[in-house]
Coordinates of C-alpha atoms and ligand atoms in Angstrom, one line a residue:
X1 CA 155.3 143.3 137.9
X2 CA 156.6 142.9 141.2
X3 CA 156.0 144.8 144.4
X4 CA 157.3 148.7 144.0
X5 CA 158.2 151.1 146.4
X6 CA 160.8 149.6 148.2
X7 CA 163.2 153.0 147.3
X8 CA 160.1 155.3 148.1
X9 CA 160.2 154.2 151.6
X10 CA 163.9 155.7 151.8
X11 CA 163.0 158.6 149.9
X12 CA 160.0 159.4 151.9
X13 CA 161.2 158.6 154.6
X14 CA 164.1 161.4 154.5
X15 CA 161.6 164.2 153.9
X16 CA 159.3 163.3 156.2
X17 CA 162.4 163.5 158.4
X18 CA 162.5 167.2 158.1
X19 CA 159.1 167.9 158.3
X20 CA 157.1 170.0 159.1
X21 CA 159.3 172.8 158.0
X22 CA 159.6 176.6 156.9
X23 CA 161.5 176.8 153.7
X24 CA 161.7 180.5 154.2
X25 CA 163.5 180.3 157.7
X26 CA 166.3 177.6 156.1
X27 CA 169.4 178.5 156.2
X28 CA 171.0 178.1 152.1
X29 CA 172.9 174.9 153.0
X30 CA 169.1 173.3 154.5
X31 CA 167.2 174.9 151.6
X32 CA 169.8 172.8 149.1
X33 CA 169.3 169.6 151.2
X34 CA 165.4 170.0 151.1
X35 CA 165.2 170.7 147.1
X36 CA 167.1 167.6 146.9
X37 CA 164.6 166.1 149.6
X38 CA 161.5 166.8 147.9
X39 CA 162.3 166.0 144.3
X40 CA 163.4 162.2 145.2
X41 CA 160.2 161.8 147.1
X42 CA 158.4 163.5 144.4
X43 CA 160.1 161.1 141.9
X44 CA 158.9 158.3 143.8
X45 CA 155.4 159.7 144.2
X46 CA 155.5 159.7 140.3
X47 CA 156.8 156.2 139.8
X48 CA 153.7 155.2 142.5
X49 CA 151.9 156.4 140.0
X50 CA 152.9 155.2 137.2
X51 CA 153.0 151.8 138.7
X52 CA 149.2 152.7 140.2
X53 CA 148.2 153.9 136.8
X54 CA 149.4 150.9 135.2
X55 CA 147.6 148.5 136.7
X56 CA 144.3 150.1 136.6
X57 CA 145.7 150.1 132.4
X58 CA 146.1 146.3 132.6
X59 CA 142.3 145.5 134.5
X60 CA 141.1 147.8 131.9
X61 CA 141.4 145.8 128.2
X62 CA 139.0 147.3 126.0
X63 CA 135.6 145.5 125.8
X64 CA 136.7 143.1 128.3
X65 CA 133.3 142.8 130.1
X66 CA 134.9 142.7 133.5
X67 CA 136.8 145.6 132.7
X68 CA 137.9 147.7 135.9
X69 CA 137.5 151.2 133.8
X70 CA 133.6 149.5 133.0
X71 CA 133.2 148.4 136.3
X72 CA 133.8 152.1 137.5
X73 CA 131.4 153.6 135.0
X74 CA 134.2 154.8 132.1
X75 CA 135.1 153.8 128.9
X76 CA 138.7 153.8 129.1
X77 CA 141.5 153.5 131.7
X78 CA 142.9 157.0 131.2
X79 CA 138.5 158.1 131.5
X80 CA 139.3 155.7 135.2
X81 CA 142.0 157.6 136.4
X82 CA 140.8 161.2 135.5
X83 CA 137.6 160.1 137.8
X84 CA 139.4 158.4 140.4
X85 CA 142.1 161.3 140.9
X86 CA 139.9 164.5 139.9
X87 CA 143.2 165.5 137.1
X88 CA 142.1 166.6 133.7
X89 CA 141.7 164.6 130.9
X90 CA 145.1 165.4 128.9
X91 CA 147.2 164.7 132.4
X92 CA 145.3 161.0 132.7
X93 CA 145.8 160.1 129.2
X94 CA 150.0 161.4 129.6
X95 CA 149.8 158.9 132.0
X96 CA 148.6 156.2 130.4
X97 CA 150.7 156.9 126.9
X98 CA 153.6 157.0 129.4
X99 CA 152.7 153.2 131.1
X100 CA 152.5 151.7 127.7
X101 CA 155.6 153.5 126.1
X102 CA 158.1 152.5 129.6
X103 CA 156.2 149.4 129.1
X104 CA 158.1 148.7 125.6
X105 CA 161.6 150.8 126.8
X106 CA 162.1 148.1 130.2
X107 CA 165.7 149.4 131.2
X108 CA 164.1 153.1 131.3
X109 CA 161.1 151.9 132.8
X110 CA 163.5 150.1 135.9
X111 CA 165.0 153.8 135.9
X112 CA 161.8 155.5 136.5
X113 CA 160.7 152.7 139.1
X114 CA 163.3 152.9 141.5
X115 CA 163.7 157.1 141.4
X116 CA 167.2 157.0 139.6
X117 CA 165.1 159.5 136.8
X118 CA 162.2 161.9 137.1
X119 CA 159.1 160.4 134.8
X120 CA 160.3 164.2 132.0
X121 CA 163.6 162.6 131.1
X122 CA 162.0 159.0 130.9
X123 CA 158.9 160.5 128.3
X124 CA 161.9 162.5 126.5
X125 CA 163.7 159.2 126.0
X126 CA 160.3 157.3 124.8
X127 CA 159.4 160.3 122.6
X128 CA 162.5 160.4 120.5
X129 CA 162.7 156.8 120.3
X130 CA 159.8 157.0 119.2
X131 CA 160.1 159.5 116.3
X132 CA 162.7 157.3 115.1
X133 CA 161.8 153.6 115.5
X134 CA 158.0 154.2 114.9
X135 CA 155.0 154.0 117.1
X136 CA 155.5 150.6 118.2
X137 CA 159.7 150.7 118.9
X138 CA 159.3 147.8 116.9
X139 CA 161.9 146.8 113.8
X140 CA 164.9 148.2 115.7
X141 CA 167.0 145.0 116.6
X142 CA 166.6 144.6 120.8
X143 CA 170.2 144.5 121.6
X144 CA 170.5 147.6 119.6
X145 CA 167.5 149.6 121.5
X146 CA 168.8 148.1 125.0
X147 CA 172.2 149.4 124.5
X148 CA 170.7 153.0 123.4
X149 CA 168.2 152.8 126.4
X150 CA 171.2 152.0 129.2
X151 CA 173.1 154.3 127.5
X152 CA 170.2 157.3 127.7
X153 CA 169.5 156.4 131.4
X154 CA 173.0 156.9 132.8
X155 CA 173.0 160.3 130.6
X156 CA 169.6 161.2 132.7
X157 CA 171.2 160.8 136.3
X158 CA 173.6 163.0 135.7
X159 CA 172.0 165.7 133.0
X160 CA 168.6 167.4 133.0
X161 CA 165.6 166.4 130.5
X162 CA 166.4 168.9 128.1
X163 CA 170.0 167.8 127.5
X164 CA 168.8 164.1 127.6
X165 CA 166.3 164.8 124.8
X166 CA 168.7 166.2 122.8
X167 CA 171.3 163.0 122.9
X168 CA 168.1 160.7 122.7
X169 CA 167.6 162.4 119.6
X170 CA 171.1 162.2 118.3
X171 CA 170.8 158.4 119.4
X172 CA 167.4 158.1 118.0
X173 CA 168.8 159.2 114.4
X174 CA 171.4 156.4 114.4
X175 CA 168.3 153.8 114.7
X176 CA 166.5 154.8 111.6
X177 CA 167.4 152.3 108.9
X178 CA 165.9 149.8 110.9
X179 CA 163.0 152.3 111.4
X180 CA 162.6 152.6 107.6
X181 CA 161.6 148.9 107.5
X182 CA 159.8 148.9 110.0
X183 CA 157.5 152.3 109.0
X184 CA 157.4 150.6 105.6
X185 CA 155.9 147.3 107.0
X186 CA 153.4 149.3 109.3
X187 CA 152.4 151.7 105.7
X188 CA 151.7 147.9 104.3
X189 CA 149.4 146.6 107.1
X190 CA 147.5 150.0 107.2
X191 CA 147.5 150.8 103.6
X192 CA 143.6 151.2 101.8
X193 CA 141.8 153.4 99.7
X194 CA 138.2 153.9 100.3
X195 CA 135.2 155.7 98.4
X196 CA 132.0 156.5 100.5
X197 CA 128.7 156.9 98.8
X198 CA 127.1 159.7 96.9
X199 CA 125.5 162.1 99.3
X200 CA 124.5 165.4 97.7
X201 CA 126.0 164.6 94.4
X202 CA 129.5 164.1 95.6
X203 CA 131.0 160.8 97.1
X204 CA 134.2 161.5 99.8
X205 CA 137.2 159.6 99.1
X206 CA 140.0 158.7 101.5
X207 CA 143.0 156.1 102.2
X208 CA 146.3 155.7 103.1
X209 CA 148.8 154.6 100.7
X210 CA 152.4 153.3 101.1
X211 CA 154.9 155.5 99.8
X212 CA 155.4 153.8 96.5
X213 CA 151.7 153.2 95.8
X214 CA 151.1 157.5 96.0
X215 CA 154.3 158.0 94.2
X216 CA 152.9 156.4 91.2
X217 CA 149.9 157.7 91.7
X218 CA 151.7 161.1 92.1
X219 CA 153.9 160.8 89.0
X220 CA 151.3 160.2 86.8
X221 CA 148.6 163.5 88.1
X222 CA 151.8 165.7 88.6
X223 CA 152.9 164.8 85.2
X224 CA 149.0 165.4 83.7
X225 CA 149.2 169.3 85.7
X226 CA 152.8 170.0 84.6
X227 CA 153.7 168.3 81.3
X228 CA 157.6 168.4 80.8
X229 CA 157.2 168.7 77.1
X230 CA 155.1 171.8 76.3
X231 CA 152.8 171.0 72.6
X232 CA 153.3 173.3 70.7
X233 CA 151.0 176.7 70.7
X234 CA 149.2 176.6 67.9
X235 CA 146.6 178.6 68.6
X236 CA 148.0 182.2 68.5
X237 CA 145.3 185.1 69.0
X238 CA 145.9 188.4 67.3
X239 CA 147.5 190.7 69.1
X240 CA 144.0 192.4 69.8
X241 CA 142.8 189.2 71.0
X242 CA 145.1 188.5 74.1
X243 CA 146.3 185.4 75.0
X244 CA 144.8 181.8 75.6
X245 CA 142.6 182.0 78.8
X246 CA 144.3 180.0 81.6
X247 CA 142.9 177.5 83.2
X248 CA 140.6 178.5 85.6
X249 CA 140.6 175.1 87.4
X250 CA 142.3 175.0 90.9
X251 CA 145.2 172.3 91.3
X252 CA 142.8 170.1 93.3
X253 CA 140.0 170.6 90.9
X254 CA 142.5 169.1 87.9
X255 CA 143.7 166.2 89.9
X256 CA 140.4 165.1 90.3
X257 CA 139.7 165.2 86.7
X258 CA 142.8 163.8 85.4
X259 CA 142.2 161.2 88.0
X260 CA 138.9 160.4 86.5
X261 CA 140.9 160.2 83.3
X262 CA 143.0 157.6 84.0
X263 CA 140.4 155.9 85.7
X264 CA 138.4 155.7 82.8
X265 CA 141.0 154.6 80.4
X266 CA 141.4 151.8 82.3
X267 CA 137.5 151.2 81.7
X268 CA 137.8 151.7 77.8
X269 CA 140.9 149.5 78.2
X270 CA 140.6 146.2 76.1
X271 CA 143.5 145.0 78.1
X272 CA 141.6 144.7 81.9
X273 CA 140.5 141.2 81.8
X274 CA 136.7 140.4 81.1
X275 CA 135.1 140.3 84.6
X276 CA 131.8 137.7 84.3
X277 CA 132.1 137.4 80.6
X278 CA 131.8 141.3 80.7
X279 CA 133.9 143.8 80.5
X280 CA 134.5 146.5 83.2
X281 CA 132.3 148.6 82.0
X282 CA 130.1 152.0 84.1
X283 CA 126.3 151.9 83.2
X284 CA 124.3 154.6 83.1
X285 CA 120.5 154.7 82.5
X286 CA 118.2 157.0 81.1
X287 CA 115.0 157.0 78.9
X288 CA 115.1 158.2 75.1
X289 CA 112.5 161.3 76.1
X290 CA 114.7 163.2 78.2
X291 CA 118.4 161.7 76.4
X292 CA 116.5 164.0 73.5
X293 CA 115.0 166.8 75.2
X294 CA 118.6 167.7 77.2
X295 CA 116.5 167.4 80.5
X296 CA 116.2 165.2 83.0
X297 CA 118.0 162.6 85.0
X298 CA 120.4 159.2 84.8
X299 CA 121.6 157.4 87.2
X300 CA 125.3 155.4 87.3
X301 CA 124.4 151.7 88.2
X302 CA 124.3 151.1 92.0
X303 CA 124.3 154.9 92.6
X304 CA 121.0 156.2 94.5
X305 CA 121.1 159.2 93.0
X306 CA 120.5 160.9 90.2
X307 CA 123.2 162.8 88.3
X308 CA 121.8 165.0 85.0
X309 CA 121.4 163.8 81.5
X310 CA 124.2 165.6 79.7
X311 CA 126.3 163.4 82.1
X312 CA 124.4 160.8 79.7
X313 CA 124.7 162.6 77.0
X314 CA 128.4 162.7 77.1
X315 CA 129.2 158.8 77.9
X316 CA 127.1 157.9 75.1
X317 CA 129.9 159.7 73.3
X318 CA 132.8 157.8 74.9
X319 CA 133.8 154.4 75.2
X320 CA 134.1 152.5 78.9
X321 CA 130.7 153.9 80.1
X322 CA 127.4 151.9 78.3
X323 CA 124.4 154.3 78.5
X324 CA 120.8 152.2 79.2
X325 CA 117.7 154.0 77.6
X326 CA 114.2 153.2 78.5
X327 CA 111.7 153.5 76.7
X328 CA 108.4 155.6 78.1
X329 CA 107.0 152.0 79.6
X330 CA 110.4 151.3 81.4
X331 CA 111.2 148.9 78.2
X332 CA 115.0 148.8 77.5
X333 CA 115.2 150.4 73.9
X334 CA 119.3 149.8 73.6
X335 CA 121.9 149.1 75.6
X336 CA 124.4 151.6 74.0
X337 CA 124.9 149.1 71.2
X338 CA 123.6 151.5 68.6
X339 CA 126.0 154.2 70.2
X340 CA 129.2 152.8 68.6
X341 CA 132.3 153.9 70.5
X342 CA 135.2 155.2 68.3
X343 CA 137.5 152.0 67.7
X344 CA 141.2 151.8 68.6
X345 CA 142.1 152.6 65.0
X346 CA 140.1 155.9 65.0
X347 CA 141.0 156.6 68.1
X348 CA 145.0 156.8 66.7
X349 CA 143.8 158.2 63.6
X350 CA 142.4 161.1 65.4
X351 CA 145.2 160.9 68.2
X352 CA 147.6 161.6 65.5
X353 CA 145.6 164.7 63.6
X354 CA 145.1 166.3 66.9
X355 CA 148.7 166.6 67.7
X356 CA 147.9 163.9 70.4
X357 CA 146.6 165.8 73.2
X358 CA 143.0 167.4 74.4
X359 CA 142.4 169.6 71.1
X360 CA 141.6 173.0 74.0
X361 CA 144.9 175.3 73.6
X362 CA 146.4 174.7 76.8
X363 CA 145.5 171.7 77.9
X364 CA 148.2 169.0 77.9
X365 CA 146.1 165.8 78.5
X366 CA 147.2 163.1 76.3
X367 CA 145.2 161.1 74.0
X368 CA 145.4 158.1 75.6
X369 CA 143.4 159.6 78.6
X370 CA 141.2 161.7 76.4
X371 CA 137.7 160.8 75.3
X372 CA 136.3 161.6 71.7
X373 CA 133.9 163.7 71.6
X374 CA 131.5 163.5 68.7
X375 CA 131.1 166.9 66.9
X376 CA 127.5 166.4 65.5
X377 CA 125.8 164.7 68.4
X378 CA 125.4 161.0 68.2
X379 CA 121.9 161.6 68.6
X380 CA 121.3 164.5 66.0
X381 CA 123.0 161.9 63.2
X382 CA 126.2 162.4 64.0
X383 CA 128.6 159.6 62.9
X384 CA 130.8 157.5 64.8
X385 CA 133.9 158.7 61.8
X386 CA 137.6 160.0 62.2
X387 CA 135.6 163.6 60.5
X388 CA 133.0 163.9 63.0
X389 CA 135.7 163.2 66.4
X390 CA 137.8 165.3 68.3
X391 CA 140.2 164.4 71.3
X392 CA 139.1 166.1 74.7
X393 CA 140.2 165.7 77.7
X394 CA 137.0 164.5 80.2
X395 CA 136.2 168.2 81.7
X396 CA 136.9 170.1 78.8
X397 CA 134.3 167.5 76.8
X398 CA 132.2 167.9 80.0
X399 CA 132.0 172.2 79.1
X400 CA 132.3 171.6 75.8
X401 CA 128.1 172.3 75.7
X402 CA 128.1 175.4 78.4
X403 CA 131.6 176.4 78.5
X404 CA 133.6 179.1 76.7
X405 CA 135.3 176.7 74.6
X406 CA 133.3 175.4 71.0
X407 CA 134.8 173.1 68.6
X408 CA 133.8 172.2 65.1
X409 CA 135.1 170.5 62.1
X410 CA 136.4 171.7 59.0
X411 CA 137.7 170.1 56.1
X412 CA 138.5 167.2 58.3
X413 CA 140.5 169.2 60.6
X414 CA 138.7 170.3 63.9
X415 CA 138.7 174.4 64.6
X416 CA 137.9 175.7 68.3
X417 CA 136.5 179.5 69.7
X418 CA 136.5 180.8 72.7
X419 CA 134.0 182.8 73.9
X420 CA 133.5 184.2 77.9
X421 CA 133.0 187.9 79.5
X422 CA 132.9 189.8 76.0
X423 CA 136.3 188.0 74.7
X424 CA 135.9 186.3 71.6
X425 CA 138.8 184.2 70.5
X426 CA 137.4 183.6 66.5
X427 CA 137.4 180.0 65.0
X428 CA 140.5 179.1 64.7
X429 CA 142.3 175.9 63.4
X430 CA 144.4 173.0 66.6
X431 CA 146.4 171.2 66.6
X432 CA 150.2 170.1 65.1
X433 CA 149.5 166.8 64.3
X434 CA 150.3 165.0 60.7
X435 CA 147.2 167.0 59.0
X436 CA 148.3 170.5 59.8
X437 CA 152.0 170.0 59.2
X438 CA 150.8 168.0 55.5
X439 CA 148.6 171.6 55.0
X440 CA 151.2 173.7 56.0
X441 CA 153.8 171.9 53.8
X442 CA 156.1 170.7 56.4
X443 CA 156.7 167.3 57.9
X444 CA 155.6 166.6 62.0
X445 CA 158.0 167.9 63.9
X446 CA 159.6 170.8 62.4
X447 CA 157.8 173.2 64.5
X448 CA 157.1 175.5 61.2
X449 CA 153.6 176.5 60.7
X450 CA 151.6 179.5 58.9
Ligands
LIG501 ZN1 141.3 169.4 78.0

């Protein structure tokens, strides 16, 4: 940057010309002169400090060790100048966000320099820019955003800020193809996803997609909370009865759940390639005492804590997760082997009896994100057979134990009840898959049922 000023001589100059002074004793033709007086010095007083300001920015690089704003005893240029010139915090960072913005917008920045515009119009001009071409006015094509800029400038001589916003604006809205690019390229360097670790038996999630990466993402949870194709009710109370119990599950609440659905089909999945000879599989470990007794604690491999052993309980069900159980001496007793997971085959098998979603009226979870749940526990002798599974969904099999919902088998076909605050819903038969419509004398599809 070269030397500054050379206009702020003139413009001081010509007020201090007509000072000292008492505005209230001017005539109206003197008062009009003096306005116009003190706003070109004042114009210049800001571009002194904007040139000021940036150079105290550019001897201040972060963690440069000769740093100015370290030197001084601050952390950061703008922390520099609010020492240096007693402002507030928000008016020292302005400033700085102003230096680095004129210092990518040069044509406005000469502007500001040499007083032809007032430092408002010149952040109007950055800020709509801005809005448009993204953070870093990068991605518009320079001729483009130098024509706009010269353009803007002469507006700003001539108009107030206001009025130059606006046409920035309009001006701004003619760059954004370009800007689409380049907010997509900037989604692409930024993008990630993270999971923090389990504190108090929840782990925080966060991350920044790119828009297609949370539109899939999107599709697929928005299409789990509002199926297009309702199933079929086939579980109609008695008129005494009432109706099916919504959901009592908040919108968040599902998405995490059907999240955890599709993340664990994509466990189960044969397709994922082996990883180390194994597959991608979730451990969990617990000891054959309290897998029995229904109390006590597992814990998910690499997790420090504990989580309880009906968590256990139900992955032994399901495939993807491989329960561990120690014996009372720490020795392994099985790795899961013993706990056979249903096999693709049943898993159609049942997928096709249960009419192919969670087997709880109302929920529209499909199979292929649904766990099995076996009816007789595994552990009580419960088989690993098409008779003794049912489809559920991962939080309805997670209540199925404590929750209002109950499911049992009957003559191969699986009946649920519901049960909460007096209700009773009686047993009752799910489902329009192949079985019902074959009992009911009617083929799949018909929609005609007893
Ligand atoms: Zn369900």
């Amino acid at each position: 940057m070269s030397k500054v000023g050379s206009a702020a001589c003139e413009a001081l100059s010509r007020l201090g010309a007509v000072l000292p002074v008492d505005p209230a004793a001017l005539s109206d033709g003197q008062l009009i002169d003096f306005v116009g007086r003190v706003e070109a010095a004042s114009r210049q007083i800001d571009a002194l400090k904007l040139a000021a300001a940036r150079a105290v920015s550019e001897r201040s690089v972060d963690g440069a060790p000769d740093s100015l704003a370290r030197r001084l005893g601050f952390k950061t240029a703008a922390g520099a100048l609010q020492g240096l010139t007693k402002s507030s915090g928000k008016d020292a960072a302005k400033l700085i966000h102003d230096v680095e913005d004129l210092a990518k917008l040069p044509a406005v920045e000469e502007a500001v320099m040499d007083g032809r515009i007032g430092r408002e119009a010149a952040a109007a001009i950055a800020g709509e820019l801005k809005k448009a071409a993204g953070k870093n006015l990068g991605g518009v094509d320079s001729e483009e955003l130098q024509a706009v800029q010269t353009e803007l400038v002469e507006l700003a001589t001539s108009v107030g800020a206001d009025e130059v916003k606006a046409k920035a604006a309009e001006k701004a809205a003619t760059l954004n193809i370009m800007a689409v690019e380049d907010k997509a390229a900037k989604a692409m360097g930024d993008r990630f996803f993270w999971i923090g670790p389990t504190v108090d038996g929840a782990a925080r999630v966060s991350g920044l997609l790119p828009a297609g990466h949370a539109a899939v993402i999107r599709g697929v949870l928005d299409g789990l909370s509002n199926p297009k194709g309702k199933k079929t009710v086939t579980f109609t109370p008695d008129a005494d009865q009432g109706q099916v119990p919504a959901d009592v599950r908040t919108r968040g609440q599902k998405a995490a759940d059907h999240l955890r659905d599709v993340f664990a089909t994509a466990a189960r999945s044969a397709e994922i390639p082996d990883m180390g000879g194994d597959h991608p599989t979730v451990w969990i470990s617990t000891t054959a005492a309290e897998l029995h007794s229904g109390a006590g604690l597992a814990f998910y491999a690499g997790a420090s804590e504990p989580v309880s052993v009906q968590e256990a309980q139900q992955a032994a069900c399901t495939g993807g997760i491989q329960t561990v159980i120690f014996g009372e001496n720490g020795d392994v007793l099985n790795l899961g082997l013993s706990v056979r997971g249903f096999t693709k085959r049943q898993r159609r098998a049942i997928a096709l009896r249960d009419g192919g979603t969670c087997v709880i009226p109302g929920c529209e979870v499909p199979a292929q994100w649904c766990e099995v749940h076996h009816v007789i526990p595994h552990q009580d002798g419960g088989a690993t057979d098409v008779c003794n599974g049912v489809l559920l969904c991962w939080f309805h099999h997670h209540e199925i134990d404590s929750g209002p919902w109950q499911v049992r088998m009957r003559h191969g076909t699986p009946e649920v009840r519901y049960a909460a605050a007096g209700k009773v819903i009686d047993w009752h038969p799910v489902g329009d898959g192949a079985a019902a419509h074959i009992k009911a004398g009617s083929p799949p599809g018909s929609g005609a049922r007893e």
